[in-house]
Amino acid sequence: MNLIKKRNNVFGVLLFILFIGLTSCKKNIPMDLSKESIIPKPVSVTASNSSFELEKGAKIYVSDSAEVFRIGEYFAKILNTSTGFGISVEQINEEPEEGNIYLSISDKGLGEEGYELNVTEDHISLNADKPAGLIRAIQTLRQILPAKIESSDVQSGSWRIATGTIKDYPDYSYRGAMLDVCRHFFSVDDVKRYIDLLAYYKMNVLHLHLSDDQGWRIEIKSWPNLTTHGGSTQVGGGEGGFYTQEQYKEIVEYAQERYITIIPEIDMPGHTNAALASYPELNCNDKATELYTGTEVGFSTLCIKKDITYKFVDDVVSELAAITPGPYIHIGGDESHVTAMEDYIPFINKVQDIVQSYNKIMIGWDEVAHAKLKANSIVQFWAKKENALKGVNQGAKVIMSPAVKAYLDMQYDSTTVLGLHWAAYIEVDSAYIWDPATFTEGITKENILGIEAPLWSETIVKMDDIEYMTFPRLPGLAEVGWTVSSERNWDEYKIRLGKHAERFDALGINYYKSKLVPWVNKQ
């Protein structure tokens, strides 16, 4: 009897050892975090050469903050869509347990958007100084999970990722994109999708070009004909469209949840035909112009010397400022070819005062540097370096958007159906291989707020077009803004970019398959 009991005990011990061994094997599949294709490239990646598997029953635990709880819910929605796990979000009230994800705010000295991501065999923790850093950390975690995490329906198989630590923070505080909704109008849902794609690559600004010759796209309650008439068409004709103030606030809130700042632009004194067609009193001859559906520029101007012009500008800025929580209002200021310089300069000076009177910071295209800029006004360099230098010499910060590198509406090459090429053909490598701090002599890193990639929409009519012109250049421009130039190398980057083909497909992105990139798609 004792012999049988001993044999049973030995057998039990062996089963236990076998179970532990199998569990250990399951947990300890070697994976190298340093080999993951993260865009933008992080500051540091330390691999521990093991793995963590996300499984059903996992939870997201968050620190005691309503804001962090909302971030947890944002992440849970992404994870649950493709895993089907029903991951819940709960407050942290005990030591980390195996298999869960932890989000917390703690002083890591990594700044507004920096973060530390730790993956062990047992759990994942995301730590940041500020909530924005947690959102950026989530994008990194998404990129080290299998690409199928981005699918819009439930996927089968393992959700295993490499273990290690990532510490990261951006090189520039401003990393944006611009969407022109004037030449062709895009829906609220289209803008939200664009915001999600920007967030995925850690961009933090969306500049909306809301008025131009071809259309006025934002409701101004005190000047209703701007949208009723001025918003009724677009390039080539068609019904155009506009955002109500409630729809605009919906866009702003959606962006805020992803820690992206919306910057509204009302272009003036040129690019104003939609306004001039809507209100005759804004014209010097008191006659409304005809609506315009072409693509030529530089022919329109507000009547600079009329008091009603500044009443109009004040009303527009007042209503926009009230629904824009971000610190900036963009006043355009470009290509006002029929506005005499002796009129242009006092106009910009007055409009700058109006913007500041509503506690907003003025941004303008580089031509605004002809005026006397306030201490905190910002110049957006797009065309003429001498204009940008005038801004720098007045102490203004510069947003770098050189058309020859950053304009997403430029064709990739002469065979590209969409886009223009007046500035350059911009292949994927060209959009990546430049340094904002050395691009223009006299404009150094200390002068630069950040970068922005504009997409003008003369030839862009639907979301697929936006995606085709944006991808795959946007990830590279995001890296230009996030990653220090000394850590960027095209030959290394194109390998990482090529491995994002699976992610583009899972996200449903219509992208340009450049022959310069070694695309890898396992599907």
Short mmCIF file of C-alpha atoms in Angstrom, two decimals:
data_model
loop_
_atom_site.label_atom_id
_atom_site.label_comp_id
_atom_site.label_asym_id
_atom_site.label_seq_id
_atom_site.Cartn_x
_atom_site.Cartn_y
_atom_site.Cartn_z
CA MET A 1 0.00 0.00 0.00
CA ASN A 2 2.80 2.42 0.91
CA LEU A 3 4.55 1.53 -2.37
CA ILE A 4 1.44 2.42 -4.35
CA LYS A 5 1.11 5.66 -2.42
CA LYS A 6 4.75 6.56 -3.11
CA ARG A 7 4.32 5.73 -6.80
CA ASN A 8 1.21 7.96 -6.91
CA ASN A 9 3.11 10.77 -5.21
CA VAL A 10 6.01 10.45 -7.65
CA PHE A 11 3.55 10.35 -10.55
CA GLY A 12 1.83 13.48 -9.21
CA VAL A 13 5.14 15.31 -8.88
CA LEU A 14 6.08 14.32 -12.43
CA LEU A 15 2.72 15.57 -13.74
CA PHE A 16 3.21 18.84 -11.87
CA ILE A 17 6.72 19.26 -13.27
CA LEU A 18 5.44 18.47 -16.75
CA PHE A 19 2.63 21.01 -16.34
CA ILE A 20 5.05 23.66 -15.14
CA GLY A 21 7.37 22.84 -18.01
CA LEU A 22 4.60 23.11 -20.58
CA THR A 23 3.39 26.37 -19.06
CA SER A 24 6.95 27.65 -19.01
CA CYS A 25 7.43 26.69 -22.65
CA LYS A 26 4.22 28.44 -23.52
CA LYS A 27 5.34 31.61 -21.80
CA ASN A 28 8.96 31.63 -22.78
CA ILE A 29 8.87 31.46 -26.56
CA PRO A 30 11.86 33.65 -27.44
CA MET A 31 11.00 36.86 -29.26
CA ASP A 32 13.23 39.88 -29.90
CA LEU A 33 11.58 43.24 -29.24
CA SER A 34 14.44 45.06 -30.95
CA LYS A 35 13.45 43.45 -34.25
CA GLU A 36 9.93 44.93 -34.23
CA SER A 37 9.12 47.50 -36.93
CA ILE A 38 7.94 50.45 -34.86
CA ILE A 39 7.21 53.75 -36.64
CA PRO A 40 8.22 56.36 -35.55
CA LYS A 41 11.45 54.80 -34.30
CA PRO A 42 11.57 54.97 -30.47
CA VAL A 43 14.32 56.57 -28.41
CA SER A 44 15.36 53.24 -26.88
CA VAL A 45 14.33 49.58 -27.06
CA THR A 46 15.71 47.02 -24.61
CA ALA A 47 14.77 43.45 -25.44
CA SER A 48 14.53 40.67 -22.82
CA ASN A 49 14.09 37.91 -25.41
CA SER A 50 10.92 36.28 -24.17
CA SER A 51 7.21 36.82 -24.82
CA PHE A 52 3.84 37.71 -23.37
CA GLU A 53 0.55 36.33 -24.68
CA LEU A 54 -2.66 38.33 -24.44
CA GLU A 55 -5.47 35.91 -23.67
CA LYS A 56 -9.19 35.86 -22.94
CA GLY A 57 -9.86 37.03 -19.41
CA ALA A 58 -7.27 39.80 -19.57
CA LYS A 59 -8.22 43.18 -18.14
CA ILE A 60 -6.95 46.72 -18.50
CA TYR A 61 -6.24 48.23 -15.09
CA VAL A 62 -5.87 52.00 -14.84
CA SER A 63 -4.75 54.46 -12.20
CA ASP A 64 -7.38 56.40 -10.28
CA SER A 65 -8.23 59.00 -12.92
CA ALA A 66 -11.31 59.50 -15.10
CA GLU A 67 -9.07 60.65 -17.94
CA VAL A 68 -6.89 57.56 -17.79
CA PHE A 69 -10.02 55.41 -17.52
CA ARG A 70 -11.25 56.89 -20.82
CA ILE A 71 -7.88 56.08 -22.40
CA GLY A 72 -8.25 52.51 -21.15
CA GLU A 73 -11.69 52.30 -22.75
CA TYR A 74 -10.27 53.62 -26.04
CA PHE A 75 -7.65 50.86 -26.01
CA ALA A 76 -10.10 48.15 -24.93
CA LYS A 77 -12.33 48.96 -27.89
CA ILE A 78 -9.40 48.47 -30.29
CA LEU A 79 -8.39 45.18 -28.66
CA ASN A 80 -11.90 43.77 -28.37
CA THR A 81 -12.79 44.45 -32.01
CA SER A 82 -10.18 42.01 -33.29
CA THR A 83 -9.65 39.63 -30.35
CA GLY A 84 -13.27 39.24 -29.25
CA PHE A 85 -11.99 38.89 -25.68
CA GLY A 86 -14.38 41.36 -24.08
CA ILE A 87 -11.52 43.01 -22.18
CA SER A 88 -12.87 45.28 -19.43
CA VAL A 89 -11.35 48.37 -17.83
CA GLU A 90 -11.02 48.55 -14.04
CA GLN A 91 -9.31 50.70 -11.44
CA ILE A 92 -6.01 49.45 -10.01
CA ASN A 93 -6.47 48.36 -6.40
CA GLU A 94 -3.85 45.68 -5.96
CA GLU A 95 -0.46 44.42 -7.17
CA PRO A 96 -0.15 43.49 -10.86
CA GLU A 97 -1.65 40.14 -11.71
CA GLU A 98 -0.62 37.84 -14.48
CA GLY A 99 -2.00 38.40 -17.96
CA ASN A 100 -3.24 41.99 -17.60
CA ILE A 101 -2.41 45.44 -19.00
CA TYR A 102 -1.72 48.38 -16.67
CA LEU A 103 -1.96 52.10 -17.52
CA SER A 104 -0.64 54.64 -15.05
CA ILE A 105 0.56 58.21 -14.70
CA SER A 106 3.88 58.55 -12.89
CA ASP A 107 6.83 60.90 -13.05
CA LYS A 108 9.27 59.37 -15.53
CA GLY A 109 10.73 62.69 -16.68
CA LEU A 110 9.67 61.94 -20.26
CA GLY A 111 7.64 65.09 -20.93
CA GLU A 112 4.15 65.74 -22.30
CA GLU A 113 4.07 62.83 -24.76
CA GLY A 114 6.86 60.56 -23.56
CA TYR A 115 6.17 57.10 -22.19
CA GLU A 116 7.70 53.88 -20.89
CA LEU A 117 6.28 50.58 -22.12
CA ASN A 118 7.26 47.42 -20.21
CA VAL A 119 6.33 43.97 -21.45
CA THR A 120 7.14 41.04 -19.18
CA GLU A 121 6.13 37.40 -19.43
CA ASP A 122 3.35 38.12 -16.92
CA HIS A 123 1.91 41.54 -17.76
CA ILE A 124 2.20 44.78 -19.74
CA SER A 125 2.56 48.21 -18.16
CA LEU A 126 2.30 51.59 -19.84
CA ASN A 127 3.57 54.55 -17.83
CA ALA A 128 3.70 58.24 -18.73
CA ASP A 129 4.04 61.65 -17.15
CA LYS A 130 0.86 62.86 -18.88
CA PRO A 131 -2.20 61.19 -20.41
CA ALA A 132 -1.02 62.08 -23.94
CA GLY A 133 1.99 59.85 -23.33
CA LEU A 134 -0.30 56.89 -22.62
CA ILE A 135 -2.05 57.40 -25.97
CA ARG A 136 1.34 57.42 -27.73
CA ALA A 137 2.36 54.28 -25.80
CA ILE A 138 -0.81 52.53 -26.94
CA GLN A 139 0.11 53.16 -30.57
CA THR A 140 3.49 51.52 -29.99
CA LEU A 141 1.87 48.55 -28.26
CA ARG A 142 -0.49 48.16 -31.22
CA GLN A 143 2.51 47.99 -33.53
CA ILE A 144 4.20 45.17 -31.61
CA LEU A 145 1.02 43.13 -31.44
CA PRO A 146 0.29 40.99 -34.52
CA ALA A 147 -0.97 43.09 -37.45
CA LYS A 148 -4.37 41.41 -37.24
CA ILE A 149 -5.02 43.49 -34.10
CA GLU A 150 -6.11 46.23 -36.55
CA SER A 151 -8.80 44.07 -38.17
CA SER A 152 -12.40 45.22 -38.07
CA ASP A 153 -13.68 41.75 -37.15
CA VAL A 154 -12.67 38.99 -34.75
CA GLN A 155 -9.48 37.11 -35.66
CA SER A 156 -8.27 33.71 -34.44
CA GLY A 157 -4.82 32.65 -33.34
CA SER A 158 -2.22 33.79 -30.84
CA TRP A 159 -1.74 37.36 -29.59
CA ARG A 160 1.88 36.99 -28.54
CA ILE A 161 4.37 39.86 -28.32
CA ALA A 162 8.04 40.27 -27.45
CA THR A 163 9.13 41.28 -23.96
CA GLY A 164 11.31 44.23 -23.06
CA THR A 165 11.23 47.95 -22.34
CA ILE A 166 10.65 50.89 -24.67
CA LYS A 167 11.37 54.45 -23.55
CA ASP A 168 10.27 57.12 -25.94
CA TYR A 169 9.49 60.83 -26.44
CA PRO A 170 9.25 63.14 -29.47
CA ASP A 171 11.94 65.35 -30.95
CA TYR A 172 9.44 68.07 -31.92
CA SER A 173 6.34 69.03 -29.94
CA TYR A 174 4.28 69.84 -33.06
CA ARG A 175 3.75 67.04 -35.60
CA GLY A 176 0.82 67.66 -37.84
CA ALA A 177 -1.03 67.15 -41.06
CA MET A 178 -3.38 69.46 -42.93
CA LEU A 179 -6.55 68.47 -44.78
CA ASP A 180 -8.05 70.77 -47.39
CA VAL A 181 -11.83 70.31 -47.24
CA CYS A 182 -12.48 73.32 -49.51
CA ARG A 183 -11.48 72.21 -53.00
CA HIS A 184 -13.44 69.03 -52.29
CA PHE A 185 -15.54 68.51 -49.18
CA PHE A 186 -15.08 65.51 -46.89
CA SER A 187 -17.55 64.14 -44.38
CA VAL A 188 -17.24 64.07 -40.60
CA ASP A 189 -16.60 60.32 -40.80
CA ASP A 190 -13.80 60.86 -43.31
CA VAL A 191 -12.16 63.41 -41.03
CA LYS A 192 -12.47 61.04 -38.07
CA ARG A 193 -10.79 58.26 -40.03
CA TYR A 194 -7.98 60.63 -40.95
CA ILE A 195 -7.59 61.53 -37.26
CA ASP A 196 -7.28 57.82 -36.40
CA LEU A 197 -4.59 57.33 -39.04
CA LEU A 198 -2.65 60.33 -37.73
CA ALA A 199 -2.94 59.03 -34.16
CA TYR A 200 -1.57 55.64 -35.21
CA TYR A 201 1.73 57.28 -36.12
CA LYS A 202 1.78 59.60 -33.07
CA MET A 203 0.96 62.82 -34.89
CA ASN A 204 -0.71 65.38 -32.65
CA VAL A 205 -2.17 68.12 -34.89
CA LEU A 206 -4.82 68.23 -37.60
CA HIS A 207 -5.01 71.56 -39.41
CA LEU A 208 -8.34 71.93 -41.22
CA HIS A 209 -8.34 74.30 -44.20
CA LEU A 210 -11.95 75.50 -43.85
CA SER A 211 -12.32 78.34 -46.35
CA ASP A 212 -11.08 79.07 -49.85
CA ASP A 213 -12.19 80.30 -53.25
CA GLN A 214 -14.10 77.09 -53.96
CA GLY A 215 -16.04 76.72 -50.74
CA TRP A 216 -16.71 77.87 -47.16
CA ARG A 217 -16.93 74.82 -44.89
CA ILE A 218 -17.70 75.97 -41.35
CA GLU A 219 -21.00 77.36 -40.07
CA ILE A 220 -20.76 80.97 -38.89
CA LYS A 221 -24.09 81.80 -37.26
CA SER A 222 -23.71 85.56 -37.62
CA TRP A 223 -22.95 85.22 -41.35
CA PRO A 224 -25.16 82.30 -42.45
CA ASN A 225 -24.85 82.80 -46.21
CA LEU A 226 -21.18 81.79 -46.00
CA THR A 227 -22.30 78.16 -45.90
CA THR A 228 -25.75 78.40 -47.51
CA HIS A 229 -24.28 79.92 -50.66
CA GLY A 230 -20.49 79.84 -50.26
CA GLY A 231 -20.48 76.18 -49.18
CA SER A 232 -22.70 74.98 -52.01
CA THR A 233 -20.06 73.93 -54.51
CA GLN A 234 -16.49 72.63 -54.97
CA VAL A 235 -13.84 72.07 -57.65
CA GLY A 236 -15.51 70.82 -60.81
CA GLY A 237 -18.97 71.64 -59.47
CA GLY A 238 -21.03 69.39 -57.23
CA GLU A 239 -22.88 70.13 -54.04
CA GLY A 240 -19.92 70.90 -51.78
CA GLY A 241 -20.93 70.88 -48.13
CA PHE A 242 -20.03 72.29 -44.73
CA TYR A 243 -19.74 71.38 -41.05
CA THR A 244 -22.28 72.72 -38.61
CA GLN A 245 -20.75 74.02 -35.42
CA GLU A 246 -22.04 70.92 -33.66
CA GLN A 247 -20.32 68.69 -36.23
CA TYR A 248 -17.11 70.68 -35.86
CA LYS A 249 -17.28 70.24 -32.07
CA GLU A 250 -17.80 66.51 -32.64
CA ILE A 251 -14.60 66.43 -34.73
CA VAL A 252 -12.72 68.41 -32.08
CA GLU A 253 -13.87 66.07 -29.31
CA TYR A 254 -12.93 62.99 -31.34
CA ALA A 255 -9.46 64.44 -31.89
CA GLN A 256 -9.11 65.40 -28.21
CA GLU A 257 -9.75 61.79 -27.20
CA ARG A 258 -6.65 60.91 -29.23
CA TYR A 259 -4.70 63.95 -27.94
CA ILE A 260 -4.73 65.61 -31.33
CA THR A 261 -5.23 69.38 -31.57
CA ILE A 262 -7.55 70.74 -34.24
CA ILE A 263 -6.37 73.98 -35.85
CA PRO A 264 -9.00 75.76 -37.95
CA GLU A 265 -7.87 77.88 -40.88
CA ILE A 266 -9.81 80.76 -42.40
CA ASP A 267 -7.68 81.88 -45.34
CA MET A 268 -7.51 85.66 -45.92
CA PRO A 269 -7.29 88.24 -47.42
CA GLY A 270 -6.86 86.09 -50.56
CA HIS A 271 -8.43 82.68 -51.27
CA THR A 272 -11.72 84.33 -50.27
CA ASN A 273 -14.01 84.03 -53.30
CA ALA A 274 -16.56 81.85 -51.46
CA ALA A 275 -17.00 84.64 -48.91
CA LEU A 276 -17.02 87.36 -51.57
CA ALA A 277 -19.73 85.49 -53.47
CA SER A 278 -21.79 85.17 -50.29
CA TYR A 279 -21.68 88.80 -49.13
CA PRO A 280 -21.38 91.68 -51.62
CA GLU A 281 -20.32 94.14 -48.91
CA LEU A 282 -17.00 92.33 -48.54
CA ASN A 283 -16.11 93.46 -52.07
CA CYS A 284 -14.83 96.95 -52.78
CA ASN A 285 -17.48 97.42 -55.49
CA ASP A 286 -20.30 96.05 -53.27
CA LYS A 287 -21.07 93.40 -55.88
CA ALA A 288 -20.98 89.70 -55.07
CA THR A 289 -18.66 87.60 -57.20
CA GLU A 290 -19.71 84.38 -58.92
CA LEU A 291 -19.09 81.05 -57.21
CA TYR A 292 -15.85 79.47 -58.37
CA THR A 293 -15.15 75.81 -59.20
CA GLY A 294 -11.71 76.07 -60.81
CA THR A 295 -8.23 75.57 -59.41
CA GLU A 296 -6.32 78.75 -60.29
CA VAL A 297 -5.27 80.90 -57.33
CA GLY A 298 -4.41 84.47 -56.40
CA PHE A 299 -7.34 86.38 -57.95
CA SER A 300 -9.47 87.17 -54.88
CA THR A 301 -9.16 89.57 -51.97
CA LEU A 302 -11.26 91.02 -49.19
CA CYS A 303 -11.73 94.77 -49.37
CA ILE A 304 -8.99 95.82 -46.98
CA LYS A 305 -10.11 99.40 -46.26
CA LYS A 306 -13.72 98.68 -45.30
CA ASP A 307 -14.72 98.54 -41.64
CA ILE A 308 -17.20 95.76 -42.44
CA THR A 309 -14.26 93.54 -43.43
CA TYR A 310 -12.88 93.64 -39.90
CA LYS A 311 -16.35 93.18 -38.39
CA PHE A 312 -16.60 90.07 -40.58
CA VAL A 313 -13.18 88.78 -39.49
CA ASP A 314 -13.92 89.49 -35.82
CA ASP A 315 -17.24 87.63 -35.98
CA VAL A 316 -15.69 84.62 -37.71
CA VAL A 317 -12.72 84.42 -35.33
CA SER A 318 -15.00 84.93 -32.31
CA GLU A 319 -17.28 82.03 -33.25
CA LEU A 320 -14.39 79.75 -34.17
CA ALA A 321 -12.44 80.55 -31.01
CA ALA A 322 -15.49 79.68 -28.90
CA ILE A 323 -15.64 76.13 -30.29
CA THR A 324 -11.90 75.53 -30.64
CA PRO A 325 -10.23 74.54 -27.34
CA GLY A 326 -6.77 74.39 -28.92
CA PRO A 327 -4.49 77.43 -28.70
CA TYR A 328 -4.27 78.27 -32.42
CA ILE A 329 -6.24 80.00 -35.17
CA HIS A 330 -4.72 79.87 -38.67
CA ILE A 331 -5.41 82.95 -40.82
CA GLY A 332 -3.86 81.71 -44.09
CA GLY A 333 -2.33 84.80 -45.69
CA ASP A 334 -0.86 83.03 -48.73
CA GLU A 335 -1.03 83.81 -52.44
CA SER A 336 -2.93 87.07 -52.05
CA HIS A 337 -1.50 88.27 -55.35
CA VAL A 338 -4.04 91.02 -56.04
CA THR A 339 -3.70 92.59 -52.59
CA ALA A 340 -1.17 95.40 -52.67
CA MET A 341 1.56 94.99 -50.04
CA GLU A 342 0.66 98.38 -48.53
CA ASP A 343 -2.81 96.92 -47.89
CA TYR A 344 -1.71 93.39 -47.03
CA ILE A 345 0.58 94.37 -44.14
CA PRO A 346 -1.94 96.45 -42.14
CA PHE A 347 -4.59 93.78 -42.76
CA ILE A 348 -2.43 91.02 -41.27
CA ASN A 349 -1.51 93.28 -38.35
CA LYS A 350 -5.19 93.94 -37.58
CA VAL A 351 -6.22 90.31 -37.96
CA GLN A 352 -3.36 89.25 -35.71
CA ASP A 353 -4.74 91.60 -33.03
CA ILE A 354 -8.22 90.13 -33.48
CA VAL A 355 -6.93 86.57 -33.03
CA GLN A 356 -5.02 87.56 -29.91
CA SER A 357 -8.07 89.35 -28.49
CA TYR A 358 -9.72 85.92 -28.25
CA ASN A 359 -6.70 84.43 -26.45
CA LYS A 360 -5.54 82.48 -29.47
CA ILE A 361 -2.15 82.28 -31.15
CA MET A 362 -2.03 83.28 -34.81
CA ILE A 363 -0.50 80.96 -37.40
CA GLY A 364 -0.08 82.08 -40.99
CA TRP A 365 1.60 80.84 -44.15
CA ASP A 366 5.09 82.27 -44.62
CA GLU A 367 3.87 85.42 -46.42
CA VAL A 368 2.50 86.79 -43.12
CA ALA A 369 6.09 87.48 -42.04
CA HIS A 370 5.92 90.66 -44.16
CA ALA A 371 3.78 92.07 -41.34
CA LYS A 372 4.92 92.99 -37.83
CA LEU A 373 4.52 89.74 -35.94
CA LYS A 374 3.62 89.44 -32.29
CA ALA A 375 5.99 87.59 -29.97
CA ASN A 376 4.04 84.32 -30.03
CA SER A 377 2.80 84.34 -33.64
CA ILE A 378 3.87 81.43 -35.83
CA VAL A 379 5.01 81.29 -39.44
CA GLN A 380 4.30 78.18 -41.54
CA PHE A 381 7.10 77.79 -44.09
CA TRP A 382 5.80 76.33 -47.33
CA ALA A 383 7.42 78.16 -50.23
CA LYS A 384 9.84 81.04 -49.68
CA LYS A 385 12.68 80.69 -47.24
CA GLU A 386 13.21 84.46 -47.23
CA ASN A 387 9.71 84.88 -45.81
CA ALA A 388 10.34 82.27 -43.12
CA LEU A 389 13.62 83.99 -42.25
CA LYS A 390 11.77 87.29 -41.85
CA GLY A 391 9.61 85.52 -39.31
CA VAL A 392 12.61 84.06 -37.48
CA ASN A 393 14.25 87.48 -37.39
CA GLN A 394 11.15 88.79 -35.62
CA GLY A 395 11.40 86.00 -33.06
CA ALA A 396 8.58 83.87 -34.48
CA LYS A 397 8.59 80.08 -34.32
CA VAL A 398 8.34 78.20 -37.60
CA ILE A 399 6.30 75.19 -38.67
CA MET A 400 8.23 73.39 -41.38
CA SER A 401 6.02 72.39 -44.34
CA PRO A 402 8.32 72.78 -47.36
CA ALA A 403 6.23 71.94 -50.42
CA VAL A 404 9.12 70.06 -52.03
CA LYS A 405 9.21 67.57 -49.14
CA ALA A 406 6.03 67.71 -47.06
CA TYR A 407 3.16 68.36 -49.49
CA LEU A 408 1.14 65.17 -49.68
CA ASP A 409 -0.75 66.32 -52.77
CA MET A 410 2.42 66.18 -54.88
CA GLN A 411 2.60 63.21 -57.24
CA TYR A 412 4.96 60.37 -56.39
CA ASP A 413 6.21 60.35 -59.97
CA SER A 414 5.05 61.23 -63.50
CA THR A 415 2.82 58.14 -63.68
CA THR A 416 0.77 58.96 -60.55
CA VAL A 417 -2.83 59.64 -61.59
CA LEU A 418 -3.73 61.79 -58.58
CA GLY A 419 -2.00 64.92 -57.38
CA LEU A 420 0.00 67.78 -58.86
CA HIS A 421 3.72 68.37 -59.36
CA TRP A 422 4.26 72.12 -59.41
CA ALA A 423 6.60 71.84 -56.39
CA ALA A 424 8.18 68.45 -57.07
CA TYR A 425 7.61 64.78 -57.57
CA ILE A 426 7.91 63.38 -54.04
CA GLU A 427 8.68 59.67 -53.82
CA VAL A 428 8.56 57.95 -50.45
CA ASP A 429 12.31 58.30 -49.90
CA SER A 430 12.28 62.04 -50.68
CA ALA A 431 9.53 62.68 -48.12
CA TYR A 432 11.70 60.95 -45.50
CA ILE A 433 15.22 62.11 -46.30
CA TRP A 434 15.33 65.64 -44.92
CA ASP A 435 16.07 67.31 -41.62
CA PRO A 436 13.87 70.27 -40.61
CA ALA A 437 16.74 71.76 -38.60
CA THR A 438 19.13 71.91 -41.57
CA PHE A 439 16.71 72.27 -44.48
CA THR A 440 17.02 76.05 -44.70
CA GLU A 441 20.11 78.05 -43.79
CA GLY A 442 19.28 80.40 -40.95
CA ILE A 443 16.43 78.30 -39.56
CA THR A 444 17.77 76.07 -36.80
CA LYS A 445 16.11 73.63 -34.46
CA GLU A 446 15.59 76.29 -31.79
CA ASN A 447 13.47 78.27 -34.28
CA ILE A 448 11.25 75.32 -35.21
CA LEU A 449 8.00 74.40 -33.48
CA GLY A 450 7.63 71.25 -35.59
CA ILE A 451 6.53 69.91 -38.95
CA GLU A 452 3.26 69.63 -40.86
CA ALA A 453 2.28 67.66 -43.96
CA PRO A 454 -0.45 69.45 -45.97
CA LEU A 455 -2.82 67.67 -48.35
CA TRP A 456 -4.51 70.00 -50.82
CA SER A 457 -7.52 68.50 -52.55
CA GLU A 458 -7.72 69.81 -56.14
CA THR A 459 -7.56 66.22 -57.41
CA ILE A 460 -8.70 64.44 -54.23
CA VAL A 461 -12.40 63.55 -54.16
CA LYS A 462 -12.84 60.59 -51.78
CA MET A 463 -11.26 58.90 -48.75
CA ASP A 464 -9.43 56.35 -50.90
CA ASP A 465 -7.71 59.29 -52.62
CA ILE A 466 -6.70 60.82 -49.29
CA GLU A 467 -5.20 57.52 -48.19
CA TYR A 468 -3.37 56.91 -51.48
CA MET A 469 -1.63 60.29 -51.40
CA THR A 470 -0.97 60.12 -47.64
CA PHE A 471 0.33 56.56 -47.42
CA PRO A 472 3.07 55.56 -47.25
CA ARG A 473 4.55 59.07 -46.98
CA LEU A 474 2.79 60.01 -43.73
CA PRO A 475 4.58 57.44 -41.50
CA GLY A 476 7.94 58.76 -42.72
CA LEU A 477 6.97 62.38 -42.08
CA ALA A 478 5.73 61.34 -38.64
CA GLU A 479 9.18 59.90 -37.98
CA VAL A 480 10.83 63.10 -39.23
CA GLY A 481 8.92 64.92 -36.50
CA TRP A 482 9.29 62.34 -33.73
CA THR A 483 12.71 60.74 -34.09
CA VAL A 484 16.01 62.63 -33.84
CA SER A 485 17.70 62.97 -37.23
CA SER A 486 20.83 61.09 -36.10
CA GLU A 487 18.70 57.96 -35.60
CA ARG A 488 17.01 58.11 -39.00
CA ASN A 489 18.36 56.21 -41.99
CA TRP A 490 16.42 55.51 -45.19
CA ASP A 491 17.93 52.08 -45.82
CA GLU A 492 16.92 50.94 -42.35
CA TYR A 493 13.57 52.77 -42.36
CA LYS A 494 12.35 51.31 -45.65
CA ILE A 495 12.64 47.80 -44.16
CA ARG A 496 10.45 48.81 -41.22
CA LEU A 497 8.02 50.56 -43.55
CA GLY A 498 7.79 47.50 -45.78
CA LYS A 499 6.68 45.41 -42.82
CA HIS A 500 3.76 47.80 -42.24
CA ALA A 501 2.05 46.55 -45.41
CA GLU A 502 0.18 44.01 -43.27
CA ARG A 503 -0.96 46.79 -40.96
CA PHE A 504 -2.05 49.00 -43.86
CA ASP A 505 -4.10 46.08 -45.18
CA ALA A 506 -5.61 45.28 -41.78
CA LEU A 507 -6.53 48.96 -41.37
CA GLY A 508 -8.05 48.97 -44.86
CA ILE A 509 -5.69 51.70 -46.11
CA ASN A 510 -5.51 52.30 -49.85
CA TYR A 511 -1.77 52.95 -50.22
CA TYR A 512 0.76 53.55 -52.98
CA LYS A 513 2.99 50.49 -53.36
CA SER A 514 6.27 52.27 -54.06
CA LYS A 515 8.91 50.15 -55.78
CA LEU A 516 11.48 51.70 -53.46
CA VAL A 517 10.04 49.82 -50.49
CA PRO A 518 10.45 46.04 -49.92
CA TRP A 519 6.83 45.37 -48.98
CA VAL A 520 6.18 42.32 -46.81
CA ASN A 521 2.65 40.96 -46.65
CA LYS A 522 2.02 37.56 -45.07
CA GLN A 523 -1.59 37.35 -46.17
#
